[in-house]
CSV table of C-alpha atoms in Angstrom, one decimal:
chain,number,residue,atom,x,y,z
A,1,MET,CA,0.1,0.0,0.0
A,2,ASN,CA,2.4,3.0,-1.3
A,3,GLU,CA,-0.3,6.1,-3.1
A,4,THR,CA,-4.1,7.0,-3.0
A,5,PHE,CA,-6.7,5.0,-5.2
A,6,SER,CA,-10.2,6.8,-7.1
A,7,ILE,CA,-13.7,5.6,-5.7
A,8,LYS,CA,-13.4,2.3,-7.3
A,9,GLY,CA,-9.4,1.6,-6.2
A,10,LYS,CA,-10.7,1.9,-2.3
A,11,TRP,CA,-13.1,-0.6,-3.5
A,12,ARG,CA,-10.5,-3.3,-4.7
A,13,GLN,CA,-7.9,-2.4,-1.9
A,14,PHE,CA,-10.1,-2.7,0.8
A,15,LEU,CA,-11.7,-6.2,-0.1
A,16,VAL,CA,-7.8,-7.4,-0.9
A,17,VAL,CA,-7.5,-6.3,2.7
A,18,LEU,CA,-11.3,-7.8,3.9
A,19,LEU,CA,-11.3,-10.5,2.5
A,20,PRO,CA,-8.2,-13.0,3.4
A,21,ILE,CA,-9.0,-11.6,7.6
A,22,LEU,CA,-12.9,-12.6,7.3
A,23,ILE,CA,-11.5,-15.9,6.1
A,24,SER,CA,-8.9,-16.1,8.9
A,25,GLN,CA,-11.1,-15.1,11.6
A,26,LEU,CA,-13.5,-17.5,10.5
A,27,ALA,CA,-10.7,-20.0,10.8
A,28,LEU,CA,-9.9,-18.9,14.7
A,29,PHE,CA,-13.7,-19.3,15.5
A,30,SER,CA,-13.5,-23.2,14.0
A,31,MET,CA,-11.0,-24.2,16.5
A,32,THR,CA,-13.1,-23.3,19.3
A,33,PHE,CA,-15.9,-25.0,17.8
A,34,PHE,CA,-14.1,-27.5,17.1
A,35,ASP,CA,-12.7,-28.1,20.6
A,36,THR,CA,-15.7,-27.9,21.8
A,37,ILE,CA,-18.4,-30.3,19.9
A,38,MET,CA,-14.4,-33.2,20.0
A,39,SER,CA,-15.0,-32.8,23.5
A,40,GLY,CA,-18.3,-32.9,24.0
A,41,HIS,CA,-17.6,-36.3,22.0
A,42,ALA,CA,-15.6,-37.4,24.8
A,43,SER,CA,-18.1,-37.0,27.6
A,44,PRO,CA,-20.1,-34.2,29.0
A,45,ILE,CA,-18.4,-34.2,31.9
A,46,ASP,CA,-15.6,-33.2,29.8
A,47,LEU,CA,-17.3,-31.0,27.7
A,48,ALA,CA,-18.2,-29.1,31.1
A,49,GLY,CA,-14.7,-28.8,32.1
A,50,VAL,CA,-13.6,-27.2,28.8
A,51,ALA,CA,-16.5,-24.9,28.8
A,52,ILE,CA,-16.0,-23.7,32.1
A,53,GLY,CA,-11.9,-23.5,31.4
A,54,ALA,CA,-12.6,-21.7,28.3
A,55,SER,CA,-15.1,-19.2,29.5
A,56,LEU,CA,-12.6,-17.8,31.9
A,57,TRP,CA,-9.8,-17.9,29.6
A,58,ALA,CA,-11.8,-16.6,26.5
A,59,PRO,CA,-11.8,-12.9,27.8
A,60,VAL,CA,-8.3,-12.6,29.5
A,61,GLN,CA,-7.0,-13.6,25.8
A,62,SER,CA,-9.2,-11.2,24.3
A,63,GLY,CA,-8.1,-8.5,26.6
A,64,LEU,CA,-4.5,-9.4,26.6
A,65,THR,CA,-4.0,-10.2,23.1
A,66,GLY,CA,-6.3,-6.8,22.3
A,67,ILE,CA,-3.4,-4.7,24.3
A,68,LEU,CA,-0.6,-5.6,21.6
A,69,LEU,CA,-3.3,-4.8,18.7
A,70,ALA,CA,-2.0,-1.9,19.1
A,71,VAL,CA,1.2,-2.7,16.9
A,72,THR,CA,-1.2,-3.0,13.8
A,73,PRO,CA,-2.3,1.2,13.7
A,74,MET,CA,1.5,2.0,15.1
A,75,VAL,CA,3.5,0.3,12.2
A,76,ALA,CA,0.3,1.8,9.7
A,77,GLN,CA,0.9,4.6,10.3
A,78,MET,CA,4.9,4.6,10.6
A,79,ILE,CA,4.4,3.3,7.0
A,80,GLY,CA,2.3,5.7,5.6
A,81,ALA,CA,4.5,8.4,6.5
A,82,ASN,CA,7.4,6.6,5.3
A,83,ARG,CA,9.0,6.0,8.8
A,84,ARG,CA,9.9,1.9,7.9
A,85,ASP,CA,13.4,2.3,9.8
A,86,ARG,CA,11.2,2.9,13.3
A,87,VAL,CA,9.6,-0.6,12.5
A,88,PRO,CA,12.0,-2.9,13.6
A,89,PHE,CA,12.3,-1.6,16.7
A,90,THR,CA,8.8,-1.4,17.5
A,91,VAL,CA,8.0,-4.7,16.5
A,92,VAL,CA,11.0,-5.8,18.6
A,93,GLN,CA,9.5,-3.5,22.0
A,94,ALA,CA,6.5,-4.7,21.2
A,95,PHE,CA,7.4,-8.2,21.3
A,96,TYR,CA,9.4,-8.1,24.7
A,97,VAL,CA,6.0,-6.8,26.4
A,98,ALA,CA,4.4,-9.8,24.8
A,99,ILE,CA,6.7,-11.7,26.8
A,100,ALA,CA,6.1,-9.7,29.6
A,101,ILE,CA,1.9,-10.4,29.8
A,102,GLY,CA,2.2,-13.5,29.1
A,103,ILE,CA,4.8,-14.1,32.7
A,104,ALA,CA,2.6,-12.1,34.2
A,105,VAL,CA,-0.6,-14.6,33.3
A,106,ILE,CA,0.9,-17.2,34.4
A,107,ILE,CA,2.1,-16.0,38.1
A,108,VAL,CA,-1.8,-14.3,38.4
A,109,GLY,CA,-3.4,-17.1,36.8
A,110,ALA,CA,-1.6,-19.5,39.5
A,111,LEU,CA,-2.1,-17.5,42.5
A,112,VAL,CA,-6.4,-16.5,41.6
A,113,LEU,CA,-7.2,-19.7,39.7
A,114,ASN,CA,-8.4,-21.7,42.5
A,115,PRO,CA,-10.2,-19.2,44.3
A,116,ILE,CA,-12.1,-18.2,41.6
A,117,LEU,CA,-13.3,-22.0,40.8
A,118,ASP,CA,-14.3,-22.0,44.0
A,119,LEU,CA,-16.4,-19.1,44.0
A,120,MET,CA,-18.4,-21.6,41.4
A,121,ASP,CA,-20.3,-24.9,42.6
A,122,LEU,CA,-19.0,-27.2,40.1
A,123,GLU,CA,-18.4,-31.5,40.3
A,124,PRO,CA,-14.8,-32.3,41.6
A,125,SER,CA,-14.6,-34.1,38.3
A,126,VAL,CA,-15.5,-30.7,36.2
A,127,ARG,CA,-13.5,-28.8,38.5
A,128,GLY,CA,-10.4,-31.1,37.8
A,129,ILE,CA,-10.5,-30.8,34.0
A,130,ALA,CA,-11.4,-27.2,33.8
A,131,ILE,CA,-7.8,-26.5,35.8
A,132,ASP,CA,-6.0,-29.5,33.9
A,133,PHE,CA,-7.6,-27.8,31.0
A,134,LEU,CA,-6.0,-24.4,32.0
A,135,HIS,CA,-2.8,-25.7,32.6
A,136,ALA,CA,-2.3,-27.2,29.9
A,137,ILE,CA,-3.3,-23.3,27.7
A,138,ALA,CA,-0.6,-21.8,30.0
A,139,ILE,CA,1.9,-23.9,27.6
A,140,GLY,CA,1.5,-21.8,25.1
A,141,ILE,CA,0.5,-18.1,26.1
A,142,ILE,CA,3.5,-16.9,25.5
A,143,PRO,CA,3.7,-18.3,21.9
A,144,LEU,CA,0.3,-16.9,21.3
A,145,PHE,CA,0.7,-13.3,22.0
A,146,LEU,CA,4.0,-13.7,20.1
A,147,TYR,CA,2.5,-14.3,16.9
A,148,THR,CA,-0.2,-11.4,17.3
A,149,VAL,CA,2.7,-9.5,17.6
A,150,ILE,CA,3.7,-10.8,14.0
A,151,ARG,CA,0.6,-11.3,12.6
A,152,CYS,CA,-0.7,-7.5,13.8
A,153,PHE,CA,3.0,-6.2,11.7
A,154,ILE,CA,2.3,-8.7,8.3
A,155,ASP,CA,-1.5,-7.0,8.6
A,156,ALA,CA,-0.1,-3.7,8.9
A,157,LEU,CA,1.6,-3.9,5.3
A,158,GLY,CA,-1.9,-4.7,4.4
A,159,GLU,CA,-0.2,-8.6,3.6
A,160,THR,CA,-3.2,-9.9,5.1
A,161,ARG,CA,-3.3,-12.6,3.3
A,162,VAL,CA,-0.2,-14.6,4.4
A,163,THR,CA,-1.4,-14.5,8.1
A,164,MET,CA,-5.2,-16.2,6.6
A,165,PHE,CA,-3.2,-19.4,5.1
A,166,ILE,CA,-0.5,-19.4,8.2
A,167,THR,CA,-4.8,-19.7,10.3
A,168,LEU,CA,-5.6,-22.0,7.8
A,169,PHE,CA,-2.6,-23.8,7.9
A,170,SER,CA,-3.1,-24.7,12.0
A,171,LEU,CA,-6.8,-25.0,11.3
A,172,PRO,CA,-6.0,-29.1,10.2
A,173,ILE,CA,-2.7,-28.8,12.7
A,174,ASN,CA,-5.6,-28.2,15.8
A,175,ILE,CA,-8.2,-30.7,14.8
A,176,PHE,CA,-5.7,-33.3,14.5
A,177,LEU,CA,-4.0,-32.4,17.6
A,178,ASN,CA,-7.7,-32.9,18.8
A,179,TYR,CA,-8.3,-36.2,17.7
A,180,VAL,CA,-5.2,-37.5,19.2
A,181,LEU,CA,-4.6,-36.4,22.1
A,182,ILE,CA,-8.9,-36.0,23.3
A,183,PHE,CA,-9.4,-39.8,22.5
A,184,GLY,CA,-6.1,-41.5,22.6
A,185,ASN,CA,-5.6,-42.4,18.9
A,186,LEU,CA,-2.4,-43.1,17.4
A,187,GLY,CA,-1.1,-44.2,20.3
A,188,PHE,CA,-1.4,-41.3,22.2
A,189,PRO,CA,-2.9,-41.0,25.8
A,190,ARG,CA,-6.4,-40.5,25.8
A,191,LEU,CA,-6.3,-37.2,27.5
A,192,GLY,CA,-10.2,-36.1,27.3
A,193,GLY,CA,-10.8,-32.5,27.4
A,194,VAL,CA,-7.7,-31.5,28.8
A,195,GLY,CA,-6.3,-32.4,25.1
A,196,ALA,CA,-8.6,-30.1,24.1
A,197,GLY,CA,-5.8,-27.6,26.0
A,198,TYR,CA,-3.1,-29.0,24.8
A,199,ALA,CA,-4.0,-29.4,21.3
A,200,SER,CA,-4.4,-25.4,21.5
A,201,ALA,CA,-0.8,-24.9,22.8
A,202,ILE,CA,0.8,-26.7,20.9
A,203,THR,CA,-0.8,-25.1,17.8
A,204,TYR,CA,-0.1,-21.9,19.3
A,205,TRP,CA,3.4,-23.0,18.6
A,206,CYS,CA,2.9,-24.3,15.1
A,207,ILE,CA,1.6,-20.9,14.2
A,208,LEU,CA,4.4,-19.1,16.1
A,209,LEU,CA,7.2,-21.1,14.5
A,210,ILE,CA,5.6,-21.3,10.7
A,211,SER,CA,5.1,-16.9,11.0
A,212,LEU,CA,8.7,-16.1,12.7
A,213,PHE,CA,10.3,-18.3,9.4
A,214,VAL,CA,7.4,-16.1,7.4
A,215,VAL,CA,9.3,-12.6,8.4
A,216,LYS,CA,12.4,-14.0,8.1
A,217,ARG,CA,12.2,-15.4,4.6
A,218,VAL,CA,9.1,-14.1,2.7
A,219,HIS,CA,9.2,-11.0,0.7
A,220,PRO,CA,8.7,-8.5,1.9
A,221,PHE,CA,8.7,-9.2,5.6
A,222,VAL,CA,12.2,-9.7,5.0
A,223,GLU,CA,13.0,-6.2,4.4
A,224,TYR,CA,12.8,-4.9,7.4
A,225,GLY,CA,15.2,-6.7,9.1
A,226,LEU,CA,13.2,-8.0,12.0
A,227,LEU,CA,14.9,-9.9,14.3
A,228,GLY,CA,17.9,-9.1,12.7
A,229,LYS,CA,19.2,-6.7,15.1
A,230,PHE,CA,19.7,-6.9,19.1
A,231,TYR,CA,17.8,-3.4,20.4
A,232,ALA,CA,17.9,-2.9,24.3
A,233,VAL,CA,14.5,-2.5,26.6
A,234,SER,CA,13.3,0.4,26.1
A,235,LEU,CA,10.4,1.9,28.6
A,236,GLN,CA,9.7,4.2,26.4
A,237,ALA,CA,8.0,2.6,24.1
A,238,TRP,CA,6.8,0.2,26.1
A,239,LYS,CA,4.7,3.7,27.6
A,240,GLU,CA,3.8,4.4,23.8
A,241,LEU,CA,2.8,1.1,23.1
A,242,LEU,CA,0.8,0.1,26.1
A,243,LYS,CA,-0.8,3.6,26.3
A,244,LEU,CA,-2.6,2.7,23.3
A,245,GLY,CA,-2.7,-1.2,23.5
A,246,LEU,CA,-3.9,-0.8,27.1
A,247,PRO,CA,-7.6,1.4,25.9
A,248,ILE,CA,-7.7,-1.3,23.0
A,249,GLY,CA,-7.5,-4.3,25.5
A,250,PHE,CA,-9.7,-3.1,28.5
A,251,SER,CA,-12.4,-2.3,25.6
A,252,ILE,CA,-12.7,-6.0,24.0
A,253,PHE,CA,-12.2,-7.3,27.6
A,254,PHE,CA,-15.2,-5.5,28.7
A,255,GLU,CA,-17.2,-6.1,25.6
A,256,VAL,CA,-15.8,-10.2,25.7
A,257,SER,CA,-16.8,-10.8,29.7
A,258,ILE,CA,-20.4,-9.2,29.6
A,259,PHE,CA,-21.7,-11.9,28.0
A,260,ALA,CA,-19.4,-14.2,30.6
A,261,ALA,CA,-21.6,-12.0,33.3
A,262,VAL,CA,-24.8,-12.5,31.5
A,263,THR,CA,-24.6,-16.1,31.4
A,264,LEU,CA,-23.9,-16.4,34.9
A,265,PHE,CA,-26.8,-15.1,35.3
A,266,MET,CA,-28.7,-16.3,33.4
A,267,SER,CA,-27.6,-19.5,35.9
A,268,GLU,CA,-30.9,-18.8,37.3
A,269,TYR,CA,-33.6,-19.7,35.0
A,270,SER,CA,-34.2,-23.4,33.6
A,271,THR,CA,-31.6,-25.5,31.3
A,272,ILE,CA,-34.0,-24.3,28.5
A,273,THR,CA,-33.5,-21.2,28.5
A,274,ILE,CA,-29.6,-21.5,28.9
A,275,ALA,CA,-29.4,-23.5,26.4
A,276,ALA,CA,-31.2,-21.8,24.0
A,277,HIS,CA,-29.4,-18.0,24.9
A,278,GLN,CA,-25.5,-20.3,24.4
A,279,ALA,CA,-27.3,-21.6,20.9
A,280,ALA,CA,-28.3,-18.1,19.9
A,281,LEU,CA,-25.1,-16.5,21.2
A,282,ASN,CA,-23.4,-18.5,19.9
A,283,PHE,CA,-24.7,-17.6,15.8
A,284,ALA,CA,-24.3,-14.0,17.1
A,285,SER,CA,-20.3,-14.5,17.8
A,286,PHE,CA,-20.9,-16.6,14.6
A,287,ILE,CA,-22.0,-13.3,12.3
A,288,TYR,CA,-19.7,-10.6,14.8
A,289,MET,CA,-17.3,-12.2,13.1
A,290,VAL,CA,-17.9,-10.2,9.5
A,291,PRO,CA,-18.2,-6.7,11.8
A,292,MET,CA,-15.1,-7.5,13.4
A,293,SER,CA,-12.9,-8.4,10.5
A,294,ILE,CA,-14.2,-5.1,8.7
A,295,SER,CA,-13.2,-3.4,12.2
A,296,MET,CA,-9.6,-5.3,11.7
A,297,ALA,CA,-9.6,-3.9,7.9
A,298,MET,CA,-10.4,-0.4,8.9
A,299,THR,CA,-7.4,-0.2,11.3
A,300,ILE,CA,-5.1,-0.9,8.6
A,301,LEU,CA,-6.2,0.9,5.9
A,302,VAL,CA,-7.0,4.2,8.1
A,303,GLY,CA,-3.6,4.1,9.8
A,304,PHE,CA,-1.9,3.9,6.6
A,305,GLU,CA,-3.8,7.2,5.3
A,306,VAL,CA,-3.3,9.1,8.6
A,307,GLY,CA,0.3,8.1,8.4
A,308,ALA,CA,0.8,9.5,5.2
A,309,ARG,CA,-1.8,12.5,6.9
A,310,ARG,CA,-4.4,11.7,3.6
A,311,TYR,CA,-7.3,12.8,5.5
A,312,ARG,CA,-10.1,12.6,3.1
A,313,ASP,CA,-8.9,9.2,2.1
A,314,ALA,CA,-9.6,7.9,5.2
A,315,ARG,CA,-12.8,9.2,5.3
A,316,GLN,CA,-13.7,7.6,2.6
A,317,TYR,CA,-13.0,4.2,3.5
A,318,SER,CA,-14.5,4.9,7.1
A,319,TYR,CA,-17.8,5.5,5.1
A,320,LEU,CA,-16.9,2.7,3.0
A,321,GLY,CA,-16.0,-0.3,5.8
A,322,ILE,CA,-19.4,1.2,7.8
A,323,SER,CA,-21.8,1.1,4.7
A,324,VAL,CA,-20.5,-2.3,4.0
A,325,ALA,CA,-21.0,-3.8,7.7
A,326,VAL,CA,-24.6,-2.7,7.5
A,327,VAL,CA,-25.7,-3.5,4.8
A,328,LEU,CA,-24.7,-6.9,5.1
A,329,ALA,CA,-26.0,-7.2,9.0
A,330,LEU,CA,-29.5,-5.7,7.2
A,331,LEU,CA,-29.1,-8.7,5.0
A,332,PHE,CA,-28.1,-10.9,8.0
A,333,GLY,CA,-31.6,-10.1,9.6
A,334,VAL,CA,-33.5,-10.4,6.3
A,335,GLY,CA,-31.9,-14.2,6.1
A,336,LEU,CA,-32.5,-15.2,9.4
A,337,LEU,CA,-36.0,-14.0,9.4
A,338,ALA,CA,-36.6,-16.5,6.3
A,339,PHE,CA,-34.7,-19.1,7.8
A,340,ASN,CA,-35.0,-18.8,11.6
A,341,GLU,CA,-36.2,-22.5,12.3
A,342,GLN,CA,-33.1,-24.0,10.4
A,343,VAL,CA,-31.1,-21.8,11.9
A,344,ALA,CA,-32.5,-22.7,15.1
A,345,GLY,CA,-32.8,-26.2,14.1
A,346,PHE,CA,-28.4,-26.3,13.5
A,347,TYR,CA,-28.3,-26.3,17.2
A,348,THR,CA,-30.8,-28.6,18.5
A,349,THR,CA,-33.9,-31.0,17.8
A,350,ASP,CA,-35.0,-30.3,20.9
A,351,GLU,CA,-38.7,-29.0,20.2
A,352,GLU,CA,-39.0,-26.7,23.3
A,353,VAL,CA,-35.1,-25.2,22.7
A,354,LEU,CA,-36.0,-24.6,19.3
A,355,ARG,CA,-38.3,-22.7,20.1
A,356,LEU,CA,-37.1,-20.6,22.3
A,357,THR,CA,-33.1,-20.2,20.4
A,358,GLN,CA,-36.2,-18.9,17.0
A,359,HIS,CA,-37.4,-16.1,20.1
A,360,PHE,CA,-33.0,-15.4,21.0
A,361,LEU,CA,-32.3,-15.4,17.3
A,362,MET,CA,-34.8,-12.6,17.0
A,363,TYR,CA,-33.2,-10.5,19.4
A,364,SER,CA,-30.2,-11.2,17.6
A,365,ILE,CA,-30.9,-9.3,14.7
A,366,LEU,CA,-30.7,-5.9,16.2
A,367,PHE,CA,-27.7,-6.6,17.6
A,368,LEU,CA,-25.9,-7.3,14.0
A,369,ILE,CA,-27.0,-3.4,13.2
A,370,SER,CA,-25.6,-2.3,16.2
A,371,ASP,CA,-22.5,-3.9,15.5
A,372,ALA,CA,-22.3,-3.1,12.2
A,373,ILE,CA,-22.0,0.6,13.1
A,374,ALA,CA,-19.8,0.1,16.6
A,375,ALA,CA,-17.0,-2.3,15.5
A,376,PRO,CA,-16.1,-1.0,12.1
A,377,ILE,CA,-16.0,2.6,14.0
A,378,GLN,CA,-14.1,0.8,17.5
A,379,GLY,CA,-12.1,-0.4,14.3
A,380,ILE,CA,-11.8,3.1,12.1
A,381,LEU,CA,-11.0,5.4,15.3
A,382,ARG,CA,-7.5,2.9,16.5
A,383,GLY,CA,-6.5,3.9,12.7
A,384,TYR,CA,-6.3,7.3,13.6
A,385,LYS,CA,-4.4,6.4,17.2
A,386,ASP,CA,-8.0,7.6,19.1
A,387,VAL,CA,-8.7,4.8,21.4
A,388,THR,CA,-9.2,5.9,24.8
A,389,ILE,CA,-12.5,6.8,24.1
A,390,THR,CA,-13.5,3.9,22.5
A,391,PHE,CA,-12.7,2.1,25.8
A,392,ILE,CA,-14.8,4.3,27.8
A,393,VAL,CA,-18.0,4.2,25.6
A,394,ALA,CA,-17.0,0.2,25.8
A,395,LEU,CA,-17.3,0.8,29.6
A,396,VAL,CA,-20.1,2.8,29.9
A,397,SER,CA,-22.5,1.0,27.1
A,398,TYR,CA,-21.8,-2.3,28.3
A,399,TRP,CA,-21.3,-2.1,32.1
A,400,VAL,CA,-23.3,1.4,33.4
A,401,ILE,CA,-25.9,0.7,30.7
A,402,GLY,CA,-26.8,-2.0,28.8
A,403,LEU,CA,-25.9,-4.8,32.4
A,404,PRO,CA,-27.9,-2.9,35.0
A,405,LEU,CA,-30.8,-1.7,32.3
A,406,GLY,CA,-31.2,-6.0,31.6
A,407,PHE,CA,-31.1,-7.2,35.1
A,408,ALA,CA,-33.9,-4.4,36.1
A,409,LEU,CA,-36.0,-5.6,33.2
A,410,ALA,CA,-35.3,-9.6,34.1
A,411,GLN,CA,-36.1,-9.8,37.7
A,412,TYR,CA,-38.7,-6.1,37.0
A,413,THR,CA,-40.7,-6.9,34.1
A,414,SER,CA,-42.5,-10.1,32.1
A,415,LEU,CA,-39.3,-10.1,29.5
A,416,GLN,CA,-37.3,-12.6,31.9
A,417,ALA,CA,-34.3,-13.5,30.1
A,418,PHE,CA,-35.6,-11.7,27.4
A,419,GLY,CA,-34.3,-8.6,29.0
A,420,TYR,CA,-31.3,-9.2,29.4
A,421,TRP,CA,-30.4,-9.0,25.7
A,422,ILE,CA,-32.2,-6.0,25.6
A,423,GLY,CA,-30.6,-4.0,27.7
A,424,LEU,CA,-27.3,-5.2,26.0
A,425,ILE,CA,-28.6,-4.0,22.6
A,426,THR,CA,-29.9,-0.9,23.8
A,427,GLY,CA,-26.8,-0.4,25.6
A,428,LEU,CA,-24.5,-1.3,22.2
A,429,ALA,CA,-26.8,1.1,20.4
A,430,ALA,CA,-26.1,3.8,22.2
A,431,GLY,CA,-22.5,3.4,22.1
A,432,ALA,CA,-22.8,2.7,18.1
A,433,VAL,CA,-24.1,6.4,18.4
A,434,PHE,CA,-21.6,8.2,20.4
A,435,LEU,CA,-18.6,6.5,18.2
A,436,PHE,CA,-20.4,7.7,15.5
A,437,GLY,CA,-20.3,10.9,16.8
A,438,ARG,CA,-16.9,11.2,18.2
A,439,LEU,CA,-15.4,10.0,14.7
A,440,LEU,CA,-17.3,13.0,12.2
A,441,GLY,CA,-15.4,15.7,14.4
A,442,LEU,CA,-12.7,14.0,14.7
A,443,GLN,CA,-12.5,13.8,10.9
A,444,LYS,CA,-13.5,17.0,10.1
A,445,ARG,CA,-11.1,18.7,13.0
A,446,LEU,CA,-8.2,16.5,11.2
A,447,ILE,CA,-9.5,18.1,7.8
A,448,ARG,CA,-9.7,21.3,9.0
A,449,GLN,CA,-6.6,21.7,10.1
A,450,HIS,CA,-4.5,20.1,7.5
A,451,ASP,CA,-6.4,22.3,4.9
A,452,SER,CA,-5.2,25.3,7.0
A,453,GLN,CA,-2.0,23.7,7.2
A,454,GLN,CA,-1.3,23.2,3.3
A,455,ALA,CA,-3.1,27.1,2.3
A,456,HIS,CA,-0.5,28.8,4.7
A,457,THR,CA,2.6,26.4,3.8
A,458,GLY,CA,1.0,27.2,-0.1
């Protein structure tokens, strides 16, 4: 990416960056899907243990990898500003931060895991599998964080097809390891659900090694001489990365953890209600991969244009991304209205669960539309390095508006479990409106400042 494009050219560049990201995100989603499905085939106890372990790990993983996502706008802006010489130093400092975060997670996890599980009323066998699953995952934490840095570097160069191929290559590795470790095939020990943890950890090591090979041997990454020179730890560089990364990480953590909190509150309802809620939430999470991928593409494209001080081009990319996300959300919504029963049927054959899942899926349409506005704008603002507001909006929209409103509707109206969904949708919609206003103001200010500077220098 080293030039400005016409509208047609922007469409093409947008798709070139977006489609590999989307395929990568769907492949990553599939890993979690296969972990759950294959553990369920081992035994219900294995499924329960893995589900508990995964529900504890997912918000932590999402939040901490979110901190490292700061590498993408930083590198994209450096390349846009023709400061490529700064890229290796920035990436290496991010490696150091990734290792520090990984070590901290392992230490803190060892201290707090048992007290957290003590708060849950778990059967001893389920608790044991959850602990062993998380211990197994811990082996792959540092390589996962290191790979996240490399992926952000590769994506920031616009080479999203490379990370797509790495992710697609890792998917069969993960499935094969699940097959041999969960079920004890091909002479391996039968580890049950814990095997899914080891499979994920080994997969993290594999994708790290593959990505290291790519950046050391493949064009254009080799031109940056990544890891070719030693850099001392720079606390100033850490401060810059964390100043950008912590708000991103907390934003993602607030978003992911709210669903874990709602599921916890849902435990007061019947098993049928919980099952229907989880089914609808799983489908909504699957569809969310689309606006999330658009968000990641926006960070790269907008970050590059902002680095090059082409603010009008950045604004055009912004509206392109938001428009595509909204149109796709409306199409998904129409499809969900038309094939509501068929979608619910993917998850259950039980008549009562099926009917309730259909009801929850109707609420998920409103989720999709709110996400189609909010998610791309979050990515766009990251491209501008404007992340503190996104963090505050995530906190307020989910935890100050969404959850309290949902709790009140669930407890004090006839909506019951549906009240939580209405609360979260309301919070997300409010956040989307506020973020859109923030984006409009930011873009107008930057374009006005740039025009003023051009007039003075001209």
